[in-house]
mmCIF file of C-alpha atoms in Angstrom:
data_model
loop_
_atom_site.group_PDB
_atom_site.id
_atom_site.type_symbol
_atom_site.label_atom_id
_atom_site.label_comp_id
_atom_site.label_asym_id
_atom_site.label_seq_id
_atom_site.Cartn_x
_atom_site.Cartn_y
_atom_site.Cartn_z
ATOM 1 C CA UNK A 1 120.364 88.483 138.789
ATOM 2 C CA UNK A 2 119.247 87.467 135.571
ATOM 3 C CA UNK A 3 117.784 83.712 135.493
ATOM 4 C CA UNK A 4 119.011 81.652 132.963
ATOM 5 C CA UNK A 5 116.161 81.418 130.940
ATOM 6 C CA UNK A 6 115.492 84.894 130.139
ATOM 7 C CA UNK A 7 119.194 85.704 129.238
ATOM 8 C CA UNK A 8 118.452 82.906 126.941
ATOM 9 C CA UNK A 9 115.557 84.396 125.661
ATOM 10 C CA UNK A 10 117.304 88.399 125.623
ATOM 11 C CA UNK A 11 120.250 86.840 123.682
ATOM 12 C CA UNK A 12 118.225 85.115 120.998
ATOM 13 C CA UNK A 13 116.341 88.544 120.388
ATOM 14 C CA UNK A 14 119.737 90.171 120.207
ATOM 15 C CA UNK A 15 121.153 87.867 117.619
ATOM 16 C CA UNK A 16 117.998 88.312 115.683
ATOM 17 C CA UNK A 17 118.161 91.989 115.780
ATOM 18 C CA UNK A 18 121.969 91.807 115.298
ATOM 19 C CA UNK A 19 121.569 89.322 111.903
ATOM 20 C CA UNK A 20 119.008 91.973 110.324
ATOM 21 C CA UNK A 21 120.626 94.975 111.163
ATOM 22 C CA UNK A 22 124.128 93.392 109.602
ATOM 23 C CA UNK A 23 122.294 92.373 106.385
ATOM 24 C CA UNK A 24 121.722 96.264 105.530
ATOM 25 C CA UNK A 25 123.471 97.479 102.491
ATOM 26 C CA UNK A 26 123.333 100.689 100.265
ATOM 27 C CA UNK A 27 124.493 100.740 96.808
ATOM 28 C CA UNK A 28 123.746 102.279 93.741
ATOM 29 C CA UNK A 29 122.501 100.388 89.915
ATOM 30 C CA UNK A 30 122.949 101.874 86.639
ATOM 31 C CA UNK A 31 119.645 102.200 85.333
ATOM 32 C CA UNK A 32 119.266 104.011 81.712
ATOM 33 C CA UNK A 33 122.348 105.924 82.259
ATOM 34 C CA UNK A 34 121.348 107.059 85.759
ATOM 35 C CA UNK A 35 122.753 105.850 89.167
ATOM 36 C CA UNK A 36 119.577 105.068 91.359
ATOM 37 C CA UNK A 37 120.711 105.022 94.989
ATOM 38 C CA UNK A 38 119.048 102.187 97.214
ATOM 39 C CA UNK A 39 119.292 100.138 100.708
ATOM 40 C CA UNK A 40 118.865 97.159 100.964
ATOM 41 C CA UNK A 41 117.823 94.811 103.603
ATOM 42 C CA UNK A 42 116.707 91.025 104.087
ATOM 43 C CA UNK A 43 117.694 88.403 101.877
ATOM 44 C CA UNK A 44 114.229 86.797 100.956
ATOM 45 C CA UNK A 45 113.597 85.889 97.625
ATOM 46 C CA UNK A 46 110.279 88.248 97.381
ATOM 47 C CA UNK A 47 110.857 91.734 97.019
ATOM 48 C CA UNK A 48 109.015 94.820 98.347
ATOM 49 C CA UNK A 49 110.155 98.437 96.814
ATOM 50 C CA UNK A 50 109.475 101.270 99.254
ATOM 51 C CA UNK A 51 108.673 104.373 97.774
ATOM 52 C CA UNK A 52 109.119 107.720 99.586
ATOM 53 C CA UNK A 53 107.188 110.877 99.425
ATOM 54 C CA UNK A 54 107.804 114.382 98.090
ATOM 55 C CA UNK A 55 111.597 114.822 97.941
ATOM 56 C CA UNK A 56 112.220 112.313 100.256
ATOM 57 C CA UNK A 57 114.718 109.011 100.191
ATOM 58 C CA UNK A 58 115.388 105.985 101.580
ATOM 59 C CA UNK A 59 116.705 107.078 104.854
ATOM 60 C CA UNK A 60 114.612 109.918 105.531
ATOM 61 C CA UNK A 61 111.399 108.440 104.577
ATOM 62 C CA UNK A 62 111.506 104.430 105.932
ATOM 63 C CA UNK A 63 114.326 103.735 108.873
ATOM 64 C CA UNK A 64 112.189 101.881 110.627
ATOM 65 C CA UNK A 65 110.886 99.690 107.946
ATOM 66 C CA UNK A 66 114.410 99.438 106.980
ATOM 67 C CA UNK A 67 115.440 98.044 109.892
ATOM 68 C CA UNK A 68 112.644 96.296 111.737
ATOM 69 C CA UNK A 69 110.235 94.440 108.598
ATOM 70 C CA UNK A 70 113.167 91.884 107.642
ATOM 71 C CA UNK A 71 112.183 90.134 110.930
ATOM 72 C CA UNK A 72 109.063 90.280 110.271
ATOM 73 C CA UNK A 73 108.430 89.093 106.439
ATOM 74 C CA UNK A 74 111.704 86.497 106.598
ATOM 75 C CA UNK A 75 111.010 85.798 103.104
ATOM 76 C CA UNK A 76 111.155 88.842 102.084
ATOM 77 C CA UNK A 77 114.373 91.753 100.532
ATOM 78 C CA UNK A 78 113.506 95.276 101.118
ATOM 79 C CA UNK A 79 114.379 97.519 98.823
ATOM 80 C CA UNK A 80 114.052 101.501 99.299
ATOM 81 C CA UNK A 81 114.992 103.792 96.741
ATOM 82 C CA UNK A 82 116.170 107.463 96.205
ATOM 83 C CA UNK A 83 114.165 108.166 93.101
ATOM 84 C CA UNK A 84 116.007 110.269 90.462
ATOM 85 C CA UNK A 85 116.786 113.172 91.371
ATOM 86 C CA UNK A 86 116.045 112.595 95.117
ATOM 87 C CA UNK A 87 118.546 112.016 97.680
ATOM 88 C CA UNK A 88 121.618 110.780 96.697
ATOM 89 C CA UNK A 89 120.190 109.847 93.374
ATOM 90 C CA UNK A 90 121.713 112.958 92.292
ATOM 91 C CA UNK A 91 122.636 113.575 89.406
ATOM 92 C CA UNK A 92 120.063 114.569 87.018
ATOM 93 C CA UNK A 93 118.327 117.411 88.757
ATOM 94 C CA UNK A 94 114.752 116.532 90.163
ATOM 95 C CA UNK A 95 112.414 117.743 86.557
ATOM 96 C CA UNK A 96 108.672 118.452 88.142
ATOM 97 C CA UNK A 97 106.351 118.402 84.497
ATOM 98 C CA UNK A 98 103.285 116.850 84.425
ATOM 99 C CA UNK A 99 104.551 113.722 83.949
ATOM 100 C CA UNK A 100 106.774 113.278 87.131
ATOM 101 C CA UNK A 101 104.585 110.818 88.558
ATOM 102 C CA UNK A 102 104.214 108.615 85.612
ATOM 103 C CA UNK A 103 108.201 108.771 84.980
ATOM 104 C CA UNK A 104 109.074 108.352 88.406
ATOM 105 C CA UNK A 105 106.664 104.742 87.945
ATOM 106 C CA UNK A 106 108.676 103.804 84.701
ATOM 107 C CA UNK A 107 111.828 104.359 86.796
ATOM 108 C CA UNK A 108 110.590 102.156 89.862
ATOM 109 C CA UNK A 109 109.644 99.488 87.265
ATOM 110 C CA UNK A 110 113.351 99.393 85.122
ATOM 111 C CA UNK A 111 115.206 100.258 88.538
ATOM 112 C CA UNK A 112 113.455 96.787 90.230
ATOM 113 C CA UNK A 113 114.002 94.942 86.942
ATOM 114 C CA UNK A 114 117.512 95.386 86.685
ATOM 115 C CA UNK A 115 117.670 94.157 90.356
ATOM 116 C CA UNK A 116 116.226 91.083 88.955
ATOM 117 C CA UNK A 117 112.639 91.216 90.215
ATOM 118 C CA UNK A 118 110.073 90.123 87.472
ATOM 119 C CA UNK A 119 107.465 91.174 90.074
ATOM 120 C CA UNK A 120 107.171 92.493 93.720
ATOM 121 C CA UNK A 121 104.754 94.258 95.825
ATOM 122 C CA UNK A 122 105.182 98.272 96.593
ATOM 123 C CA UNK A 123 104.628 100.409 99.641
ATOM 124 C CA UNK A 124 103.598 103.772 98.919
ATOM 125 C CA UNK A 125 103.711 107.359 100.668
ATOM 126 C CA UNK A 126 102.124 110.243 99.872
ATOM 127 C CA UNK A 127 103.805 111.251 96.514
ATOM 128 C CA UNK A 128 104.890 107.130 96.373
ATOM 129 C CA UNK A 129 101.322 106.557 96.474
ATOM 130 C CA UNK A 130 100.620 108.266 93.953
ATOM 131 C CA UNK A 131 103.593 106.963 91.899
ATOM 132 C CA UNK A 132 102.476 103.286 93.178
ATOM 133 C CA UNK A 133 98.375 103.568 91.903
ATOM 134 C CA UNK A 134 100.032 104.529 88.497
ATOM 135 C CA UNK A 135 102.844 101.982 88.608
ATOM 136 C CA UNK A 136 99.884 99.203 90.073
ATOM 137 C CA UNK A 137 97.545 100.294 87.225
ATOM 138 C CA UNK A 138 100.084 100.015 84.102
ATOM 139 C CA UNK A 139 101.982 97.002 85.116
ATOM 140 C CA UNK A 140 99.265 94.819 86.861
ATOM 141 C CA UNK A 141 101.702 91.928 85.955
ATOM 142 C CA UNK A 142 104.938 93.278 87.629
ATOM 143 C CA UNK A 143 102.963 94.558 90.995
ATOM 144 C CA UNK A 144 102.209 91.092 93.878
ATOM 145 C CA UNK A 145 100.574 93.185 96.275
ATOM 146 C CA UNK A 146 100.060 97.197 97.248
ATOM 147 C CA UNK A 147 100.105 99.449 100.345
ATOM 148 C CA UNK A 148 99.452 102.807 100.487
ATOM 149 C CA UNK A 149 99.088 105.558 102.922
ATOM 150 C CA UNK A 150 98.559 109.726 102.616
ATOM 151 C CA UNK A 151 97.940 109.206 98.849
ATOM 152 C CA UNK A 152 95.370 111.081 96.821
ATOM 153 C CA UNK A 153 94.365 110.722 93.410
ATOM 154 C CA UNK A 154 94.410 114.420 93.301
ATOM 155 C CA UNK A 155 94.966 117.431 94.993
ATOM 156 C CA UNK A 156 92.031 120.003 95.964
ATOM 157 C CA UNK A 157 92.148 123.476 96.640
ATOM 158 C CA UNK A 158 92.483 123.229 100.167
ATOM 159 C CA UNK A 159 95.562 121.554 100.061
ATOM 160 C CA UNK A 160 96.662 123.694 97.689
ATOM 161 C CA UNK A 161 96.381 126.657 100.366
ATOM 162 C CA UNK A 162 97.782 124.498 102.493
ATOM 163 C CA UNK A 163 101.370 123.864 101.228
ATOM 164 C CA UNK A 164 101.607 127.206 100.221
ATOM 165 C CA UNK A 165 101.564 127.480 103.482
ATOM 166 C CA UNK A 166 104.377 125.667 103.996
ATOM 167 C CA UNK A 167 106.827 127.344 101.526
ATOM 168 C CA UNK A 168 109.097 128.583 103.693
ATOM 169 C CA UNK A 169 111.201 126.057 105.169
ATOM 170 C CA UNK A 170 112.370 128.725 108.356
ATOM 171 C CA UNK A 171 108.950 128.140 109.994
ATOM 172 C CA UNK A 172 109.692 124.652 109.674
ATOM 173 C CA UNK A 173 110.532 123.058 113.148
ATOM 174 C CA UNK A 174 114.122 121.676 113.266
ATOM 175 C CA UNK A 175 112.727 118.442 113.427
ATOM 176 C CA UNK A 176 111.639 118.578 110.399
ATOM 177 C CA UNK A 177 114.287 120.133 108.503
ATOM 178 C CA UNK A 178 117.543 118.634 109.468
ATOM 179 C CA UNK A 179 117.442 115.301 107.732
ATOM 180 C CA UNK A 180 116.841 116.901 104.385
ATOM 181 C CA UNK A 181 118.900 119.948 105.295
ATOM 182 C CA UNK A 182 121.257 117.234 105.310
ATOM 183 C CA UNK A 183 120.257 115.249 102.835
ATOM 184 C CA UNK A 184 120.398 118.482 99.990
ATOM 185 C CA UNK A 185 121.751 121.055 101.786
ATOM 186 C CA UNK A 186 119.693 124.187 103.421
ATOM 187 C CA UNK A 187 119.876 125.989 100.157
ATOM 188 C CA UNK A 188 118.617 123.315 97.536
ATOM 189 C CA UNK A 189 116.687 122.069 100.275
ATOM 190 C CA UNK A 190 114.491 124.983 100.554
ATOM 191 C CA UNK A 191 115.263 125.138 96.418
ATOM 192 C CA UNK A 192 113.624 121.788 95.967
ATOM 193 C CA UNK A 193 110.698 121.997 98.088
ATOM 194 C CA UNK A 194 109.602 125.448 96.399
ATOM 195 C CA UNK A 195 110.113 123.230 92.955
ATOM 196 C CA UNK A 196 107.631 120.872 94.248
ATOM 197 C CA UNK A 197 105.227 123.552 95.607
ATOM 198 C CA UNK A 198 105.083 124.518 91.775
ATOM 199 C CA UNK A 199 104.556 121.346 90.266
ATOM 200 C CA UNK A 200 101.278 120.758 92.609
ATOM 201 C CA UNK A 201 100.064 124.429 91.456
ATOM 202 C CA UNK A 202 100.581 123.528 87.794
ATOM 203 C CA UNK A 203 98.526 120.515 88.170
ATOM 204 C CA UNK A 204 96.180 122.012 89.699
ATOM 205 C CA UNK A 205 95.609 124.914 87.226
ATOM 206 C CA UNK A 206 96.333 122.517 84.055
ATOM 207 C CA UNK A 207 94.442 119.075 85.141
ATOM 208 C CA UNK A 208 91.816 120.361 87.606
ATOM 209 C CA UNK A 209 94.504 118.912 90.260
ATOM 210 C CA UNK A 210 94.355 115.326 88.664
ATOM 211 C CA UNK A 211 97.178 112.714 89.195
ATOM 212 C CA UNK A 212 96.028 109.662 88.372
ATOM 213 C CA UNK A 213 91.845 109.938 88.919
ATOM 214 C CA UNK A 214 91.820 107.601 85.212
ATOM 215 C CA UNK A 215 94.606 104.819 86.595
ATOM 216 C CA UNK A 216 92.789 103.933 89.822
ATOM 217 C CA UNK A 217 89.888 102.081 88.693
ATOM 218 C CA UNK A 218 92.200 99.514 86.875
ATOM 219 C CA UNK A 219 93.838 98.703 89.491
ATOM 220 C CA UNK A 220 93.332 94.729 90.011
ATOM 221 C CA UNK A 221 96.446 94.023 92.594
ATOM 222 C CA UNK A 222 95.951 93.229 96.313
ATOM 223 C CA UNK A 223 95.354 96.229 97.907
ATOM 224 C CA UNK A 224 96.021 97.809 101.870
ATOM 225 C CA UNK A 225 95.044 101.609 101.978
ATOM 226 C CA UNK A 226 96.283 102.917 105.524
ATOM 227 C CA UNK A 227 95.359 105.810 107.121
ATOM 228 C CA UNK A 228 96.164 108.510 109.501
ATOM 229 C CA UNK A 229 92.709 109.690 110.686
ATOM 230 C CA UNK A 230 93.711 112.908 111.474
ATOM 231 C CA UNK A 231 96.379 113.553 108.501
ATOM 232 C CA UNK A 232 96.617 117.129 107.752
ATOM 233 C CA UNK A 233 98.249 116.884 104.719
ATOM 234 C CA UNK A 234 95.338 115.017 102.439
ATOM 235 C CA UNK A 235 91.338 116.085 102.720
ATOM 236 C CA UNK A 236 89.122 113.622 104.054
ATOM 237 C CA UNK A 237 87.543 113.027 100.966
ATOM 238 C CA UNK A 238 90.125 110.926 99.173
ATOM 239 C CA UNK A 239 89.696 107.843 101.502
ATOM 240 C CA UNK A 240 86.024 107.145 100.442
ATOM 241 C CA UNK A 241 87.334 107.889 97.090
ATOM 242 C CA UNK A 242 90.072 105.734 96.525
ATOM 243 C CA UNK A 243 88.382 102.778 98.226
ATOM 244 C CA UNK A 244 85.453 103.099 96.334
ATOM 245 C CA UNK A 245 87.426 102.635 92.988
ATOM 246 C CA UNK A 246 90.011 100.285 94.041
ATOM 247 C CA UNK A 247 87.527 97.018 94.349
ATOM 248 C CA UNK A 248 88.681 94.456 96.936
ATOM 249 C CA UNK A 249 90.915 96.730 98.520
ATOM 250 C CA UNK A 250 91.031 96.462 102.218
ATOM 251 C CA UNK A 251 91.666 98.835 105.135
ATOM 252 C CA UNK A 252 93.034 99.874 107.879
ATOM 253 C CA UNK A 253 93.158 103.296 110.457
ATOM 254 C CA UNK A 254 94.998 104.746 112.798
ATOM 255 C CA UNK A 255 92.858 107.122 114.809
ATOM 256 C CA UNK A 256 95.430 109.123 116.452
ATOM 257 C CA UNK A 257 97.724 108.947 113.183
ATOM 258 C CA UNK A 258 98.417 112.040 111.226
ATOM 259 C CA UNK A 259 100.639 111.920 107.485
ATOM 260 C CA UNK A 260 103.732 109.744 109.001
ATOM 261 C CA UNK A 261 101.804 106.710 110.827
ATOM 262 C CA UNK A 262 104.691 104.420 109.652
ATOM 263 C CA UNK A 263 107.206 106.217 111.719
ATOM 264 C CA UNK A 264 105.086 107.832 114.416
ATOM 265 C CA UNK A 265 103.366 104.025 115.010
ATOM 266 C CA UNK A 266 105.957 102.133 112.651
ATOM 267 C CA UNK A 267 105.534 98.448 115.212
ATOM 268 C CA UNK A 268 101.855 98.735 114.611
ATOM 269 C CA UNK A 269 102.615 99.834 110.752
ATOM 270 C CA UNK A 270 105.040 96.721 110.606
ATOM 271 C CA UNK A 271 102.814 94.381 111.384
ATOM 272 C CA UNK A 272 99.882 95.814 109.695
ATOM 273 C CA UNK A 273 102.159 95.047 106.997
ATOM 274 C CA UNK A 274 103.696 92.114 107.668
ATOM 275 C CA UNK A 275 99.907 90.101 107.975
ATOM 276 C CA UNK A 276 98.722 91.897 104.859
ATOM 277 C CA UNK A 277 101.616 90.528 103.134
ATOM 278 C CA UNK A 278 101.540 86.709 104.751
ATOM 279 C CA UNK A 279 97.728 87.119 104.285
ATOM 280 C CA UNK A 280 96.744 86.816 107.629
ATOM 281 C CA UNK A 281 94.961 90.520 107.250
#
């Protein structure tokens, strides 16, 4: 039997979860021609943009955020984007130059503008860390506050070996591949990911690997670098790096964490998050 006070307390919990999970949309903006694919949820009047890694989108990259940070940062909207060319941001076709980083940051910028947002904060993975450092460095104005996590400024040799590695999507586990088989299909799927394989070799032959090594000492915004200790997808080395050139910037680990921490450990992430943000962190 279930006393009365804890069926009280089960049903509030369930009408919170319910609220949140019924204030989820996903739409699409016209932004310079292009429709940018993007769910929202929350209705605070702050925004936070999340922005995925390589080839990833909205769904793939940030369900639980998604779902779960709304009842955590009340005042708060989240916003997570397909960038273009990603996800159902399609059409154009995904373009990897050497400028893909500091387009895709021009992009984020317009796309949050012409939701109305004269400034928000960011959360960054991977390749949206990159984007974000570039994005917080340009438009110190337009960015409240940063988090990133399994971000370099550039890439080293050793990860170069390392996603050539990972070319072939077959030796991929299933895990891994069915959302974006899904998402693009197996073929441009496996299409993609080779593009983006490319793109990291070209930088590396053409800029000594460099992404944004110039943007990340101007960065002035409130700053949360997380990290997956044992993250196989980013050398050691850019850690020490980043924090040493980002001043003020705090910190936080996950010892056990590898390159997803905010799904693997995404109620820790959350509320990593969620104090950085209300400033209790």
């Amino acid at each position: 039997m279930i006393r009365p006070r804890l069926f009280q307390s089960v049903k509030s919990a369930l009408g919170v979860i319910k609220r949140f999970a019924s204030n989820i949309s996903e739409q699409k903006v016209n932004v310079g021609g292009i429709d940018i694919n993007y769910v929202k949820s929350g209705d605070g009047p702050n925004g936070i943009l999340l922005m995925p890694g390589a080839i990833g989108s909205a769904w793939t990259d940030f369900k639980p955020q998604i779902e779960k940070l709304p009842s955590l940062l009340p005042d708060y909207t989240i916003i997570a984007w397909d960038p273009p060319g990603y996800g159902k941001s399609i059409p154009p076709r995904r373009q990897f130059g050497l400028d893909f980083f500091q387009k895709d940051a021009e992009w984020a910028k317009d796309f949050m503008q012409a939701l109305g947002y004269s400034s928000f904060s960011i959360l960054g993975w991977s390749d949206g860390g990159i984007t974000s450092m570039i994005m917080a460095a340009k438009h110190r104005r337009l960015v409240d506050n940063m988090i990133i996590w399994g971000a370099g400024a550039y890439i080293n040799e050793k990860e170069i070996k390392l996603i050539e590695g990972m070319r072939d999507v077959s030796t991929w586990s299933q895990r891994m591949r069915e959302p974006l088989e899904k998402l693009y299909g197996p073929e441009r799927f496996a299409e993609i990911w080779s593009e983006w394989i490319d793109a990291m070799l070209e930088f590396f032959k053409q800029r000594n690997g460099n992404f944004c090594r110039e943007d990340i000492e101007k960065i002035v915004v409130p700053t949360l670098i997380l990290h997956g200790v044992k993250d196989p997808m980013i050398a050691e080395e850019h850690i020490p790096y980043i924090r040493k050139r980002i001043l003020g910037c705090r910190y936080y680990s996950f010892p056990e964490g590898k390159h997803n921490i905010h799904l693997k450990y995404s109620d820790e992430f959350n509320n990593v998050v969620a104090n950085f943000l209300l400033q209790k962190y």
